Coordinates of C-alpha atoms in Angstrom, one line a residue:
M175 CA 105.4 37.4 101.6
S176 CA 102.0 37.3 103.5
Q177 CA 99.0 35.7 102.0
G178 CA 97.0 38.6 100.6
E179 CA 100.0 39.5 98.0
G180 CA 98.6 38.1 95.4
Q181 CA 95.9 38.8 93.2
G182 CA 93.5 36.4 91.9
R183 CA 92.9 37.1 87.8
G184 CA 91.2 34.3 85.2
A185 CA 88.6 32.5 85.5
T186 CA 87.8 30.6 88.4
S187 CA 83.9 28.8 87.9
V188 CA 85.7 25.0 89.0
L189 CA 87.0 26.9 92.0
D190 CA 84.3 28.7 92.6
A191 CA 81.1 25.9 92.6
P192 CA 78.9 25.3 95.3
T193 CA 80.7 23.5 97.7
G194 CA 80.1 19.6 98.2
V195 CA 81.7 17.7 95.2
V196 CA 84.2 15.6 97.7
G197 CA 82.9 12.6 98.5
R198 CA 79.6 12.5 96.6
T199 CA 78.1 9.2 94.9
R200 CA 78.5 9.5 91.1
P201 CA 76.6 7.6 87.9
R202 CA 78.2 4.6 87.5
H203 CA 78.3 4.7 84.0
G204 CA 79.3 7.9 81.4
P205 CA 81.2 9.5 78.4
R206 CA 84.7 9.7 79.1
V207 CA 85.7 13.0 78.0
T208 CA 88.0 15.6 78.0
V209 CA 89.0 18.3 81.4
A210 CA 88.8 21.2 78.0
Q211 CA 85.7 20.2 76.8
L212 CA 84.2 20.3 80.7
L213 CA 85.8 22.9 81.9
A214 CA 84.4 25.4 78.0
A215 CA 81.1 24.3 79.0
Q216 CA 81.1 25.5 83.1
L217 CA 82.6 29.0 81.0
E218 CA 79.2 28.7 78.6
D219 CA 76.8 28.4 81.1
S220 CA 78.2 31.1 83.1
Q221 CA 78.6 33.2 79.3
A222 CA 81.8 34.4 79.9
P223 CA 84.6 34.3 76.7
T224 CA 86.2 31.0 76.3
T225 CA 89.0 30.2 73.6
R226 CA 88.9 26.3 72.2
M227 CA 92.3 24.7 72.8
R228 CA 93.6 21.3 71.0
A229 CA 95.6 19.1 72.0
T230 CA 99.6 18.9 71.8
D231 CA 99.9 15.7 70.0
L232 CA 103.3 13.8 71.9
A233 CA 102.7 10.4 71.4
T234 CA 105.7 10.1 68.7
R235 CA 108.3 12.1 71.6
I236 CA 107.0 9.7 74.2
P237 CA 108.0 5.8 74.9
G238 CA 105.0 3.7 75.8
A239 CA 102.9 5.3 72.6
R240 CA 101.8 5.3 69.8
A241 CA 100.7 8.5 67.0
G242 CA 96.1 7.8 67.4
S243 CA 96.2 5.8 70.2
G244 CA 95.2 8.6 72.6
P245 CA 95.9 8.1 76.5
L246 CA 98.7 5.6 78.0
P247 CA 97.0 3.0 78.7
V248 CA 96.0 3.0 82.8
A249 CA 94.8 0.1 84.6
D250 CA 91.7 0.3 86.7
P251 CA 90.7 -1.4 89.7
P252 CA 88.4 -3.7 89.2
T253 CA 85.5 -2.5 91.0
S254 CA 86.1 1.2 89.7
P255 CA 82.7 2.3 86.7
A256 CA 83.5 3.8 83.7
P257 CA 84.9 6.8 82.5
R258 CA 82.7 9.9 83.4
R259 CA 82.8 13.4 82.7
G260 CA 85.5 14.6 84.9
A261 CA 84.7 18.0 86.1
H262 CA 80.9 18.9 85.0
R263 CA 77.7 19.5 86.8
A264 CA 75.0 17.1 86.1
A265 CA 72.8 20.3 84.4
A266 CA 74.7 19.5 81.8
P267 CA 73.9 17.6 78.7
A268 CA 76.9 15.4 77.9
P269 CA 77.2 15.2 74.2
P270 CA 78.9 11.7 73.3
A271 CA 82.9 10.9 73.0
P272 CA 84.1 8.8 70.1
A273 CA 85.9 5.4 70.9
R274 CA 88.9 6.2 69.8
R275 CA 90.1 10.2 69.6
T276 CA 93.5 11.5 67.9
P277 CA 94.1 14.5 69.0
A278 CA 95.2 17.3 65.6
P279 CA 98.7 18.6 65.5
R280 CA 98.5 22.2 65.7
P281 CA 101.3 24.8 65.5
S282 CA 103.6 25.8 68.7
P283 CA 101.9 28.8 70.3
T284 CA 103.1 31.6 69.9
P285 CA 103.0 34.9 72.6
D286 CA 101.3 37.0 69.8
R287 CA 98.3 34.9 69.1
P288 CA 95.0 37.0 69.5
A289 CA 93.3 37.2 72.5
P290 CA 89.2 36.9 73.9
A291 CA 87.2 39.9 73.0
H292 CA 86.6 39.8 76.8
R293 CA 88.6 39.6 80.5
V294 CA 87.2 36.0 81.9
P295 CA 86.0 38.2 85.0
A296 CA 87.9 37.0 88.6
P297 CA 85.7 34.9 91.2
A298 CA 83.8 36.1 93.8
A299 CA 84.5 35.7 97.2
R300 CA 83.3 32.4 99.2
P301 CA 83.5 31.3 102.1
T302 CA 85.8 29.1 103.0
P303 CA 84.4 25.1 103.4
A304 CA 84.6 23.3 106.2
P305 CA 87.7 20.9 106.7
T306 CA 86.2 17.8 105.8
A307 CA 87.8 14.4 106.1
I308 CA 89.5 12.7 103.4
P309 CA 87.3 11.2 100.9
S310 CA 90.2 9.1 98.7
P311 CA 89.2 6.1 97.5
V312 CA 90.7 3.9 100.6
T313 CA 89.4 4.9 104.1
P314 CA 92.8 4.4 106.5
S315 CA 92.3 2.7 108.9
A316 CA 94.5 4.9 112.1
S317 CA 95.0 8.3 110.9
P318 CA 97.9 9.3 108.7
E319 CA 98.5 12.7 110.6
S320 CA 100.1 11.7 113.6
P321 CA 102.3 8.4 113.0
P322 CA 103.8 5.9 116.1
T323 CA 107.6 7.0 117.1
G324 CA 110.0 5.5 114.9
T325 CA 107.7 3.9 112.3
R326 CA 108.9 4.2 108.2
T327 CA 106.6 2.1 106.8
R328 CA 103.1 3.6 106.2
R329 CA 100.3 2.0 107.6
R330 CA 97.8 -0.1 105.8
E331 CA 94.6 1.3 105.1
G332 CA 91.1 0.0 105.0
R333 CA 89.6 -1.2 101.4
R334 CA 88.7 1.1 99.0
S335 CA 85.4 2.5 98.2
D336 CA 83.3 2.7 94.6
T337 CA 81.9 5.7 94.9
A338 CA 84.2 8.4 96.9
V339 CA 85.3 11.1 94.1
T340 CA 89.1 12.4 94.4
S341 CA 89.2 15.8 93.8
M342 CA 92.6 16.8 92.4
V343 CA 94.0 20.6 92.3
V344 CA 96.8 21.2 89.7
L345 CA 99.6 23.9 90.6
V346 CA 101.5 25.4 88.1
P347 CA 104.2 27.6 89.5
A348 CA 105.6 30.2 86.4
H349 CA 107.8 33.2 86.8
D350 CA 108.5 35.3 82.9
E351 CA 107.4 31.9 80.9
E352 CA 105.5 33.4 78.5
A353 CA 107.4 31.0 76.2
G354 CA 105.7 27.6 77.1
I355 CA 102.7 28.0 79.6
A356 CA 100.6 28.2 76.4
D357 CA 102.2 24.5 76.0
T358 CA 102.0 23.8 79.8
V359 CA 97.9 25.0 79.6
E360 CA 96.7 23.0 77.1
G361 CA 98.4 19.7 78.2
L362 CA 96.8 20.3 81.4
L363 CA 93.7 21.3 79.4
A364 CA 93.9 18.0 77.6
Q365 CA 94.0 15.2 80.6
E366 CA 91.1 12.6 80.8
T367 CA 90.0 11.0 84.2
P368 CA 88.6 8.2 85.6
E369 CA 84.9 8.6 86.9
W370 CA 86.1 8.3 90.7
L371 CA 89.0 11.3 89.9
E372 CA 88.1 14.8 89.4
M373 CA 89.9 18.0 88.6
V374 CA 88.2 20.5 89.8
G375 CA 90.9 23.4 89.2
I376 CA 94.1 23.8 87.6
V377 CA 96.0 27.4 89.2
V378 CA 98.6 29.3 87.5
V379 CA 100.2 30.8 90.0
A380 CA 102.7 34.5 87.6
D381 CA 105.2 35.0 90.6
N382 CA 107.2 38.5 90.4
C383 CA 106.5 38.2 86.0
T384 CA 107.5 41.3 84.0
D385 CA 106.5 39.5 80.5
R386 CA 103.4 37.9 79.3
T387 CA 102.8 35.4 81.4
V388 CA 99.4 36.7 83.2
E389 CA 98.1 37.7 80.2
I390 CA 98.4 34.4 78.0
A391 CA 97.7 32.6 80.9
S392 CA 94.3 34.6 81.9
R393 CA 93.5 33.4 77.9
Y394 CA 92.5 29.8 79.4
P395 CA 89.7 28.4 81.6
V396 CA 92.0 28.3 84.6
T397 CA 92.8 30.6 87.9
V398 CA 95.8 32.8 87.5
I399 CA 97.0 34.9 90.6
E400 CA 100.0 36.5 90.7
T401 CA 102.2 37.3 93.4
S402 CA 104.4 39.8 94.3
G403 CA 107.3 40.6 96.4
N404 CA 108.0 37.1 96.6
T405 CA 111.4 36.4 97.8
E406 CA 111.3 32.2 98.9
K407 CA 111.1 31.7 95.0
K408 CA 109.3 28.4 93.4
A409 CA 108.7 27.3 97.0
G410 CA 107.1 30.8 97.8
A411 CA 104.9 30.8 94.7
L412 CA 103.6 26.8 95.6
N413 CA 102.6 28.1 99.4
E414 CA 100.5 30.6 97.9
G415 CA 98.8 28.7 95.2
W416 CA 98.5 26.5 98.1
R417 CA 97.0 27.5 101.0
R418 CA 95.1 30.4 98.4
A419 CA 93.4 27.3 96.2
A420 CA 94.5 23.7 97.0
R421 CA 94.7 23.2 101.2
D422 CA 90.9 21.1 100.5
A423 CA 92.1 19.7 97.5
D424 CA 92.1 15.2 98.2
L425 CA 95.4 15.1 95.6
V426 CA 98.0 18.0 94.5
L427 CA 100.0 17.6 91.1
T428 CA 102.5 20.4 91.4
M429 CA 104.4 20.9 87.5
D430 CA 106.6 23.3 85.6
A431 CA 105.7 26.3 83.4
D432 CA 108.3 24.4 81.1
T433 CA 106.6 21.0 81.5
V434 CA 104.2 19.7 78.9
L435 CA 102.1 16.4 80.3
G436 CA 101.6 13.8 78.5
P437 CA 98.8 12.1 77.4
G438 CA 96.6 10.4 80.4
C439 CA 99.6 11.4 82.3
A440 CA 97.9 13.1 86.3
A441 CA 95.0 10.4 85.7
A442 CA 98.2 7.0 85.7
M443 CA 99.9 9.4 88.7
A444 CA 96.9 9.5 90.9
D445 CA 96.3 5.9 90.6
E446 CA 99.5 4.7 91.2
L447 CA 98.3 6.4 94.9
R448 CA 95.5 5.4 94.9
E449 CA 96.7 1.4 93.9
R450 CA 99.6 2.1 96.5
P451 CA 98.4 3.4 100.3
A452 CA 101.8 4.2 101.5
L453 CA 102.6 6.9 98.9
G454 CA 103.0 10.2 99.7
A455 CA 104.1 11.5 96.0
V456 CA 105.0 10.0 93.0
C457 CA 106.3 11.7 90.3
A458 CA 106.6 11.6 86.4
R459 CA 108.8 10.2 84.0
Y460 CA 110.4 13.2 82.6
W461 CA 112.1 13.5 79.0
A462 CA 113.9 16.4 76.9
A463 CA 111.1 18.2 74.6
E464 CA 112.8 18.7 71.2
G465 CA 116.0 21.0 71.1
R466 CA 119.0 21.3 69.5
G467 CA 122.8 21.4 70.2
L468 CA 124.7 19.7 72.2
A469 CA 124.5 20.0 75.2
W470 CA 120.6 20.0 74.2
R471 CA 121.7 16.0 73.1
L472 CA 123.7 14.7 76.0
Q473 CA 121.0 15.6 78.7
R474 CA 118.4 14.0 75.9
L475 CA 121.5 11.2 76.6
E476 CA 121.3 11.6 80.5
Y477 CA 117.1 11.8 80.8
S478 CA 117.1 8.3 78.8
R479 CA 119.6 6.6 81.0
Y480 CA 117.9 7.8 84.7
D481 CA 114.8 6.6 83.0
D482 CA 116.4 3.5 83.0
L483 CA 118.2 3.5 86.7
R484 CA 114.4 3.8 88.0
E485 CA 113.0 1.1 86.5
L486 CA 115.9 -0.9 87.5
R487 CA 114.9 0.7 91.3
S488 CA 111.4 -1.1 90.5
W489 CA 110.4 2.8 90.1
R490 CA 111.6 3.8 93.3
V491 CA 112.8 7.3 93.5
S492 CA 115.3 9.8 95.4
V493 CA 113.3 12.7 95.0
A494 CA 109.7 13.1 93.8
S495 CA 111.3 15.4 90.6
G496 CA 109.2 18.9 90.5
A497 CA 109.1 18.8 87.0
A498 CA 105.4 17.1 87.5
A499 CA 104.7 15.3 91.2
M500 CA 101.4 14.5 92.8
Y501 CA 100.9 14.4 96.5
R502 CA 98.4 13.3 99.2
R503 CA 96.2 16.2 101.0
A504 CA 97.3 14.1 104.1
A505 CA 100.7 13.9 103.6
L506 CA 101.1 17.7 102.5
D507 CA 99.2 18.6 105.8
E508 CA 101.5 16.5 108.0
V509 CA 104.3 18.3 106.5
A510 CA 102.8 21.9 107.2
A511 CA 101.9 21.1 110.5
H512 CA 105.4 22.1 111.3
R513 CA 105.8 24.7 109.0
A514 CA 104.0 28.1 109.1
A515 CA 104.1 29.2 105.4
G516 CA 103.6 25.5 103.8
P517 CA 104.7 22.4 102.7
W518 CA 107.6 23.7 100.7
D519 CA 110.3 25.3 102.5
G520 CA 111.5 28.1 101.0
T521 CA 115.0 27.9 102.6
S522 CA 116.1 24.9 100.0
L523 CA 117.4 25.4 97.2
I524 CA 115.1 22.2 95.9
E525 CA 112.8 22.3 97.2
D526 CA 111.5 19.4 95.8
Y527 CA 114.0 17.4 97.3
A528 CA 113.7 19.2 100.6
L529 CA 109.7 17.9 100.7
T530 CA 110.7 14.2 99.6
L531 CA 112.9 14.2 102.8
D532 CA 110.2 15.0 105.1
L533 CA 107.5 12.8 103.8
K534 CA 110.4 10.3 104.4
T535 CA 110.9 11.4 107.9
A536 CA 107.3 11.6 109.0
G537 CA 107.0 7.9 107.6
W538 CA 106.2 8.0 103.5
T539 CA 106.8 6.6 100.2
V540 CA 107.4 8.0 97.7
G541 CA 107.7 6.9 93.9
A542 CA 108.0 7.2 89.7
A543 CA 104.5 6.3 88.2
R544 CA 105.4 4.2 85.1
G545 CA 102.4 5.0 82.9
A546 CA 103.4 9.0 83.4
H547 CA 105.3 11.1 80.7
V548 CA 106.6 14.3 80.5
L549 CA 107.9 16.7 78.5
T550 CA 110.2 19.3 80.0
H551 CA 112.7 21.7 78.4
P552 CA 116.7 20.7 79.7
P553 CA 118.8 24.3 79.6
R554 CA 119.7 24.2 76.3
T555 CA 123.6 25.8 76.6
F556 CA 126.7 24.8 78.8
R557 CA 126.3 27.7 81.1
E558 CA 122.6 27.5 82.0
L559 CA 123.4 23.1 82.8
W560 CA 126.3 24.8 85.1
V561 CA 123.7 27.2 86.7
Q562 CA 121.4 24.4 87.3
R563 CA 123.8 21.5 88.3
L564 CA 125.9 24.1 90.7
R565 CA 122.3 24.2 92.4
W566 CA 121.5 20.9 92.4
G567 CA 123.9 20.1 94.1
R568 CA 124.5 22.6 96.7
G569 CA 120.5 22.3 97.4
G570 CA 121.1 18.4 97.9
M571 CA 124.0 18.3 100.3
D572 CA 122.5 20.7 102.1
E573 CA 119.4 19.6 102.5
C574 CA 121.8 16.3 103.7
L575 CA 124.4 18.7 105.8
K576 CA 120.7 20.2 108.0
R577 CA 119.2 16.8 108.3
G578 CA 122.3 14.9 109.5
W579 CA 122.3 10.6 109.4
T580 CA 118.8 10.2 109.5
P581 CA 116.6 7.1 107.0
A582 CA 115.8 9.7 105.2
T583 CA 118.6 10.8 104.4
R584 CA 121.2 7.8 104.9
R585 CA 121.2 6.3 101.2
D586 CA 122.1 10.4 99.8
I587 CA 124.8 10.2 102.4
G588 CA 126.0 7.0 101.3
A589 CA 125.9 7.7 97.4
Y590 CA 128.0 11.3 98.0
G591 CA 129.9 8.5 99.2
L592 CA 130.3 6.7 96.9
F593 CA 130.8 10.1 94.5
V594 CA 133.9 10.6 96.1
L595 CA 135.7 7.8 95.9
S596 CA 134.8 7.8 92.3
V597 CA 136.0 11.5 91.9
F598 CA 139.6 9.7 94.3
F599 CA 139.8 6.7 92.1
R600 CA 139.6 8.9 88.6
V601 CA 142.5 11.8 89.6
L602 CA 144.7 8.8 90.5
F603 CA 144.4 6.9 87.2
L604 CA 144.7 10.6 85.6
T605 CA 147.7 11.1 87.3
M606 CA 149.0 8.0 87.1
I607 CA 148.8 8.2 83.0
V608 CA 150.8 12.0 83.4
L609 CA 153.5 10.1 85.0
M610 CA 153.7 7.6 83.0
I611 CA 153.8 10.3 79.6
T612 CA 156.5 12.5 81.3
H613 CA 159.3 9.3 82.8
A614 CA 158.7 7.9 78.8
I615 CA 157.4 4.3 80.9
P616 CA 155.7 1.8 78.3
F617 CA 152.2 1.0 78.3
R618 CA 151.2 -2.4 78.1
Y619 CA 147.6 -3.3 77.5
A620 CA 146.1 -6.2 78.9
L621 CA 143.0 -8.1 77.1
I622 CA 141.2 -8.8 80.3
G623 CA 140.9 -4.2 80.8
L624 CA 138.9 -4.2 78.0
I625 CA 136.0 -6.3 79.4
P626 CA 135.1 -3.4 81.5
L627 CA 135.1 -0.8 78.7
G628 CA 133.1 -2.9 76.8
V629 CA 129.8 -3.4 79.6
M630 CA 130.4 0.1 80.1
W631 CA 129.6 0.9 76.1
L632 CA 126.8 -1.7 75.5
E633 CA 124.9 -0.4 78.6
R634 CA 125.5 3.2 77.1
V635 CA 124.5 1.7 73.4
T636 CA 121.5 -0.4 74.6
S637 CA 120.0 2.4 76.5
M638 CA 120.2 5.1 73.5
W639 CA 118.7 2.3 71.7
R640 CA 115.2 2.4 73.6
L641 CA 115.6 6.8 73.5
P642 CA 112.5 7.9 71.0
G643 CA 113.2 10.1 67.7
R644 CA 117.5 8.5 68.0
T645 CA 119.6 9.8 65.0
W646 CA 122.6 9.0 63.7
R647 CA 124.0 11.9 65.7
D648 CA 122.5 10.1 68.8
V649 CA 124.8 6.9 68.4
T650 CA 127.8 8.5 67.2
L651 CA 127.8 10.2 70.4
V652 CA 128.0 6.9 72.0
A653 CA 129.6 5.0 69.5
V654 CA 132.7 6.5 70.3
L655 CA 132.3 7.3 74.2
V656 CA 134.9 9.8 74.6
V657 CA 132.3 12.6 74.6
E658 CA 130.5 11.3 77.1
D659 CA 132.7 10.7 79.7
L660 CA 134.5 14.3 78.9
Y661 CA 130.1 14.9 79.4
G662 CA 130.4 13.0 82.9
F663 CA 133.5 15.5 83.8
F664 CA 132.1 18.0 83.1
L665 CA 128.9 17.0 85.8
E666 CA 131.6 15.4 88.7
F667 CA 133.4 18.7 88.7
C668 CA 129.8 20.4 88.9
A669 CA 129.6 18.4 91.8
V670 CA 133.0 19.1 93.5
V671 CA 132.7 23.0 93.1
A672 CA 129.2 22.7 94.7
A673 CA 130.8 20.3 97.4
W674 CA 133.6 22.7 98.6
R675 CA 130.8 25.5 98.2
C676 CA 129.1 24.1 100.2
L677 CA 131.6 23.0 102.8
F678 CA 133.0 26.9 102.4
A679 CA 130.8 28.6 101.4
R680 CA 127.8 30.5 103.8
R681 CA 125.3 32.0 101.0
Q682 CA 123.2 30.4 98.1
A683 CA 122.6 31.4 95.4
W684 CA 119.6 30.4 93.0

């Protein structure tokens, strides 16, 4: 897909501002305001119509947050000045913000919400600014674009600057997402940023859309880029948005169009990258959004247990999840130097995992931000879940086979080996049970054999107990064990089929 096939739409006042934003000195004190307020103020300056947004209250559905408590606490470094207006120009008046802000609940958005009287005009073309030095809060002692051969740990960077401003652009690839794009954009507009972080643009990449995604997204103060003829799915949409609107940003936040950021999520991820110079990417902790049905309830429990696993691993992750991930510009530039289209691999079924392996190969590390929470919509039926897990399993195995045994893949290859052993012993156990029944061999029980079963049951109960919004149905599913065991069989069968297709089927399917 060529670079000119997309067409920008919607208001782009923040991206169309004069250059010179990055690296300038900011006042050390100022009120904390939301991105929604400052973007709306910019549109009023340019006499463009705006729509007033209200953030969705996620406090009751995200662990670690309380209703009415505002954004999740993000510890600023000792040298960081007070909060400020994220992207407002100095000339605009800054109204004082209250000490505590309680987001007003809003009804679930529908595709039939009234549109404003006028469309926000598309931005006029402006010259591309010349590349500048990376104005991150830390000054690198050596260029990260050229790490020494064989180096896996990123070098220590110098002491951070107190006045440098870090710019951030958000990329939201969307394909026929009219049902959830409004929630996604409103969650972004409600984000609050510290004084050193500036959200300079929100870009919705409408990829081959045939529904009202473009129409709904254009009602907000964001940039809408339409693509047509893209054959590389999500990776192609991300590369298009990165080339056209995010190459000059210090941080790039990517997220799915069916995901909503929790309070303070963007600031928490940026702060994690600020505190740990070796990180090339950081992802959020994702939870299942509100839903119904057995498939949704089982995935909700699965997400909770996976979050426990991340905590046990000290927030180290195997993949920077595409639901919401933030990248350094230096890391993306280093990967893009070896791929003409952009950092994301269009030939991979799971582009987030492929990019994670590329970052690890280049010497960067990846992790999860403890204070960053998002709500994402899991598959609604077992059929949709089957298609998703086949793609995940096939894509992960393809990437490992493509790269072979390397420092970046050996942990994941080892995990696949343990999975093969687990499946083998499970089949062996079931075979033994069948033979005992068919040959009328009496069963004998030993109390010591119940110890592993008790440990497994206790682990599931404790994990379920930390699940936000749990009900008696969740307690029943975990207590009886059988339903979750059958769900485990289902996931293992998906993985076995994915492995078979990876080894013997040439064609990859999304």
